[in-house]
Coordinates of C-alpha atoms in Angstrom, one line a residue:
M1044 CA -5.4 -13.5 17.7
P1045 CA -4.4 -16.9 19.2
A1046 CA -0.7 -17.9 18.5
Q1047 CA -1.6 -20.7 16.2
A1048 CA -4.1 -18.8 13.9
Y1049 CA -2.2 -16.8 11.4
A1050 CA -3.2 -16.6 7.7
G1051 CA -0.9 -18.5 5.5
K1052 CA 0.4 -20.9 8.2
E1053 CA -0.3 -24.6 8.2
C1054 CA -3.8 -25.2 9.6
V1055 CA -3.8 -26.8 13.0
C1056 CA -7.5 -26.9 13.9
Q1057 CA -10.5 -29.1 13.2
Y1058 CA -11.2 -27.4 9.8
R1059 CA -8.1 -29.1 8.3
K1060 CA -7.7 -26.4 5.6
P1061 CA -4.6 -26.5 3.5
L1062 CA -3.5 -23.1 5.0
C1063 CA -4.9 -21.2 8.0
D1064 CA -7.5 -18.5 7.0
Q1065 CA -8.4 -17.7 10.6
T1066 CA -11.9 -19.2 10.2
C1067 CA -11.5 -20.9 13.6
V1068 CA -10.9 -17.7 15.6
K1069 CA -13.3 -15.3 13.9
D1070 CA -15.7 -15.4 16.9
M1071 CA -13.2 -16.0 19.7
L1072 CA -13.2 -12.4 21.1
D1073 CA -17.1 -12.5 21.2
T1074 CA -17.2 -15.8 23.1
P1075 CA -18.3 -15.4 26.8
F1076 CA -16.3 -17.7 29.0
Y1077 CA -17.8 -19.0 32.3
I1078 CA -15.0 -18.3 34.9
A1079 CA -14.6 -21.0 37.5
C1080 CA -12.0 -22.4 39.9
L1081 CA -11.5 -26.2 39.8
K1082 CA -10.7 -28.4 42.7
L1083 CA -8.2 -30.8 41.2
T1084 CA -6.8 -32.4 44.4
G1085 CA -6.7 -36.2 43.8
R1086 CA -8.4 -35.9 40.3
K1087 CA -6.7 -37.7 37.4
C1088 CA -5.6 -35.3 34.7
L1089 CA -4.1 -36.4 31.5
V1090 CA -1.4 -34.5 29.7
V1091 CA -0.4 -35.7 26.2
G1092 CA 3.0 -34.4 25.2
G1093 CA 6.1 -34.0 27.3
G1094 CA 8.1 -31.2 25.8
E1095 CA 8.6 -27.7 27.3
I1096 CA 4.9 -26.8 26.8
G1097 CA 3.8 -30.0 28.3
L1098 CA 6.1 -29.3 31.3
E1099 CA 4.4 -25.9 31.8
K1100 CA 1.0 -27.5 31.9
I1101 CA 2.2 -30.3 34.2
E1102 CA 3.7 -27.8 36.7
G1103 CA 0.4 -25.9 36.7
L1104 CA -1.5 -29.1 37.5
L1105 CA 1.0 -30.1 40.2
A1106 CA 0.5 -26.7 41.9
C1107 CA -3.1 -27.7 42.3
N1108 CA -2.3 -31.2 43.6
A1109 CA -3.7 -33.0 40.6
D1110 CA -3.0 -36.7 40.0
I1111 CA -1.2 -36.4 36.7
V1112 CA -0.9 -39.1 34.0
L1113 CA 1.4 -38.2 31.1
I1114 CA 1.5 -39.9 27.7
A1115 CA 4.5 -39.2 25.5
P1116 CA 7.1 -41.2 23.6
E1117 CA 9.8 -38.7 24.6
V1118 CA 10.0 -36.0 27.2
C1119 CA 12.3 -33.1 28.1
E1120 CA 14.7 -33.7 31.0
A1121 CA 12.6 -31.8 33.6
V1122 CA 9.6 -33.9 32.8
R1123 CA 11.8 -37.1 33.0
E1124 CA 12.9 -36.0 36.5
L1125 CA 9.3 -35.5 37.7
A1126 CA 8.4 -39.0 36.5
A1127 CA 11.5 -40.5 38.1
E1128 CA 10.7 -38.9 41.5
G1129 CA 7.1 -40.2 41.3
S1130 CA 5.4 -36.8 41.0
I1131 CA 3.7 -37.9 37.7
Q1132 CA 2.9 -41.2 36.1
W1133 CA 4.5 -41.4 32.6
H1134 CA 3.4 -43.8 29.9
Q1135 CA 6.2 -43.8 27.4
R1136 CA 4.2 -44.2 24.2
K1137 CA 1.9 -42.3 21.8
Y1138 CA -1.7 -41.5 22.5
A1139 CA -3.7 -44.6 21.8
G1140 CA -7.3 -43.3 21.6
P1141 CA -10.4 -43.0 23.8
A1142 CA -9.3 -45.7 26.2
D1143 CA -6.6 -43.3 27.4
L1144 CA -9.3 -40.9 28.6
E1145 CA -11.1 -43.4 30.8
G1146 CA -11.3 -42.3 34.4
K1147 CA -9.7 -38.9 33.7
F1148 CA -11.2 -35.5 34.7
M1149 CA -9.5 -33.4 32.1
V1150 CA -7.1 -33.8 29.2
I1151 CA -4.5 -31.3 27.9
A1152 CA -3.0 -31.9 24.5
A1153 CA 0.5 -30.5 24.0
T1154 CA 1.8 -32.4 21.1
D1155 CA 3.3 -31.1 17.8
D1156 CA 1.0 -33.3 15.8
S1157 CA -2.2 -31.5 14.7
E1158 CA -4.1 -34.7 13.9
V1159 CA -3.4 -36.2 17.3
N1160 CA -4.4 -33.0 19.0
I1161 CA -7.7 -32.8 17.0
K1162 CA -8.4 -36.5 17.9
I1163 CA -7.8 -35.9 21.6
Y1164 CA -10.2 -32.9 21.6
Y1165 CA -13.0 -34.8 19.9
D1166 CA -12.4 -37.9 22.0
G1167 CA -12.7 -35.7 25.1
E1168 CA -15.8 -33.9 23.8
E1169 CA -17.6 -37.3 23.3
R1170 CA -17.1 -38.0 27.0
A1171 CA -18.2 -34.5 28.0
M1172 CA -14.9 -34.0 29.8
L1173 CA -12.7 -31.0 30.0
A1174 CA -10.4 -30.8 27.0
N1175 CA -7.7 -28.3 26.0
V1176 CA -5.4 -28.2 23.0
V1177 CA -2.6 -25.8 23.9
D1178 CA -2.6 -22.6 21.8
V1179 CA -5.6 -23.7 19.7
P1180 CA -8.6 -22.1 21.3
P1181 CA -11.2 -23.6 18.9
L1182 CA -10.0 -27.0 20.1
C1183 CA -10.7 -26.2 23.7
N1184 CA -13.8 -26.3 25.8
F1185 CA -11.9 -24.5 28.5
I1186 CA -9.0 -22.1 28.4
L1187 CA -6.1 -21.6 30.8
P1188 CA -5.7 -18.0 31.9
A1189 CA -2.5 -16.5 33.3
I1190 CA -2.6 -17.1 37.1
V1191 CA -1.3 -15.0 39.9
R1192 CA -1.0 -17.1 43.1
T1193 CA -0.2 -15.7 46.5
G1194 CA -1.1 -17.9 49.5
P1195 CA -4.8 -18.6 49.2
L1196 CA -5.3 -15.9 46.6
A1197 CA -5.6 -16.9 42.9
I1198 CA -6.3 -14.2 40.3
A1199 CA -7.0 -15.3 36.7
I1200 CA -6.2 -13.1 33.7
S1201 CA -7.5 -13.9 30.3
T1202 CA -7.5 -12.0 27.0
A1203 CA -9.5 -14.8 25.3
G1204 CA -6.4 -15.6 23.3
A1205 CA -6.1 -12.1 21.8
S1206 CA -2.7 -11.3 23.4
P1207 CA -0.7 -13.6 25.6
A1208 CA 1.9 -10.9 25.9
L1209 CA -0.7 -8.5 27.4
A1210 CA -1.9 -11.2 29.8
K1211 CA 1.7 -11.6 31.0
R1212 CA 2.1 -7.9 31.5
M1213 CA -1.1 -7.8 33.4
K1214 CA -0.1 -10.8 35.5
R1215 CA 3.1 -9.0 36.5
E1216 CA 1.3 -5.8 37.4
V1217 CA -1.5 -7.6 39.3
S1218 CA 1.1 -9.6 41.2
E1219 CA 2.9 -6.3 42.3
A1220 CA -0.4 -4.7 43.3
F1221 CA -2.0 -7.6 45.2
G1222 CA 0.7 -9.5 46.9
E1223 CA 1.5 -11.0 50.3
D1224 CA -0.5 -8.3 52.2
Y1225 CA -3.7 -9.3 50.6
A1226 CA -3.0 -13.0 51.1
R1227 CA -2.4 -12.4 54.8
L1228 CA -5.7 -10.5 55.1
A1229 CA -7.5 -13.3 53.3
V1230 CA -6.1 -15.8 55.9
M1231 CA -7.1 -13.6 58.8
L1232 CA -10.6 -13.1 57.5
N1233 CA -10.9 -16.9 56.9
D1234 CA -10.2 -17.4 60.6
V1235 CA -13.4 -15.4 61.4
R1236 CA -15.6 -17.3 59.0
G1237 CA -16.6 -20.0 61.5
W1238 CA -17.7 -17.3 64.0
A1239 CA -19.6 -15.4 61.3
K1240 CA -21.5 -18.5 60.1
S1241 CA -22.4 -19.6 63.6
T1242 CA -23.4 -16.2 64.8
L1243 CA -24.8 -14.1 62.0
P1244 CA -28.0 -15.7 60.7
T1245 CA -28.2 -14.4 57.1
Y1246 CA -26.0 -14.0 54.1
Q1247 CA -26.7 -10.2 54.2
D1248 CA -25.5 -10.0 57.8
R1249 CA -22.3 -11.8 57.0
K1250 CA -21.7 -9.8 53.9
A1251 CA -22.1 -6.5 55.9
F1252 CA -19.7 -7.8 58.6
F1253 CA -16.9 -8.7 56.2
E1254 CA -17.3 -5.7 53.9
G1255 CA -17.2 -3.4 57.0
I1256 CA -13.8 -4.8 57.8
V1257 CA -12.4 -4.9 54.3
N1258 CA -13.6 -1.5 53.3
G1259 CA -13.5 0.2 56.7
Q1260 CA -11.1 2.6 58.3
P1261 CA -8.3 2.2 59.2
D1262 CA -7.6 0.3 56.0
P1263 CA -6.7 -3.3 57.0
I1264 CA -4.1 -3.6 54.2
D1265 CA -2.3 -0.5 55.5
L1266 CA -2.3 -2.1 59.0
I1267 CA -0.7 -5.2 57.7
R1268 CA 1.9 -3.3 55.6
E1269 CA 2.8 -1.3 58.7
N1270 CA 3.2 -4.4 60.9
R1271 CA 0.2 -3.4 63.0
E1272 CA -1.6 -6.7 62.9
S1273 CA -2.5 -6.5 66.5
E1274 CA -4.6 -3.4 65.7
L1275 CA -6.2 -5.3 62.9
L1276 CA -7.1 -8.1 65.3
D1277 CA -8.6 -5.5 67.6
L1278 CA -10.6 -4.0 64.7
I1279 CA -12.0 -7.5 63.9
E1280 CA -12.9 -8.1 67.5
A1281 CA -14.7 -4.8 67.6
A1282 CA -16.6 -5.6 64.4
K1283 CA -17.7 -8.9 65.9
T1284 CA -18.9 -7.2 69.1
S1285 CA -20.8 -4.6 67.1
A1286 CA -22.4 -7.2 64.8
A1287 CA -23.5 -9.4 67.6
A1288 CA -24.9 -6.5 69.5
S1289 CA -27.0 -5.4 66.5
L1290 CA -28.7 -8.8 66.5
S1291 CA -30.1 -8.1 70.0
H1292 CA -31.9 -4.9 68.9

């Protein structure tokens, strides 16, 4: 179950019970999540809370070129350095209410004050904006999976809050299985997309072309791992010739 929802602990969710009875997470594992990749470049994203957890969320947003605004009375040293170098905009104060959300694409609450976190979530919901309270899934309309990033590849792993430890193990294993070789193949295939779109008239034609390369023989991943990229380029050129020729029949 999510880290914050343990029977007998202080309640941290919107139900505001004297002690947690896990009401808020009873349906979490049955909740279907719509998986999407967000383009955050240049979008204003608000983080409330500048401790170690806030730092983790800030670093994730920075990796996606978000325009980050931080609200926190105090911050850890690493966050202070990010603010000093101009990587983030830090307002050294407490969350003031709905006005702080104006013009923001998403908000992530990482404070140690449950009442503040709850207010941030509902303020965000009223604006139909993306809102996440760290480690409290019922106070999130989106969740943040573990991410494996290698070049243009991004693989998301989620256990719907059931086990962050398992998600971390899977992240490690996925990273080992799908590393630089797959990222390199993605770049090489991207280089051919322009040709495919301008030459192959239908989605099905383009799908068959790329799947023929990715799933064909010799295995393109093996060629990259064996430093035989020139052979892979020849294979791609042969596939282009074959696909173009099939259109004339």
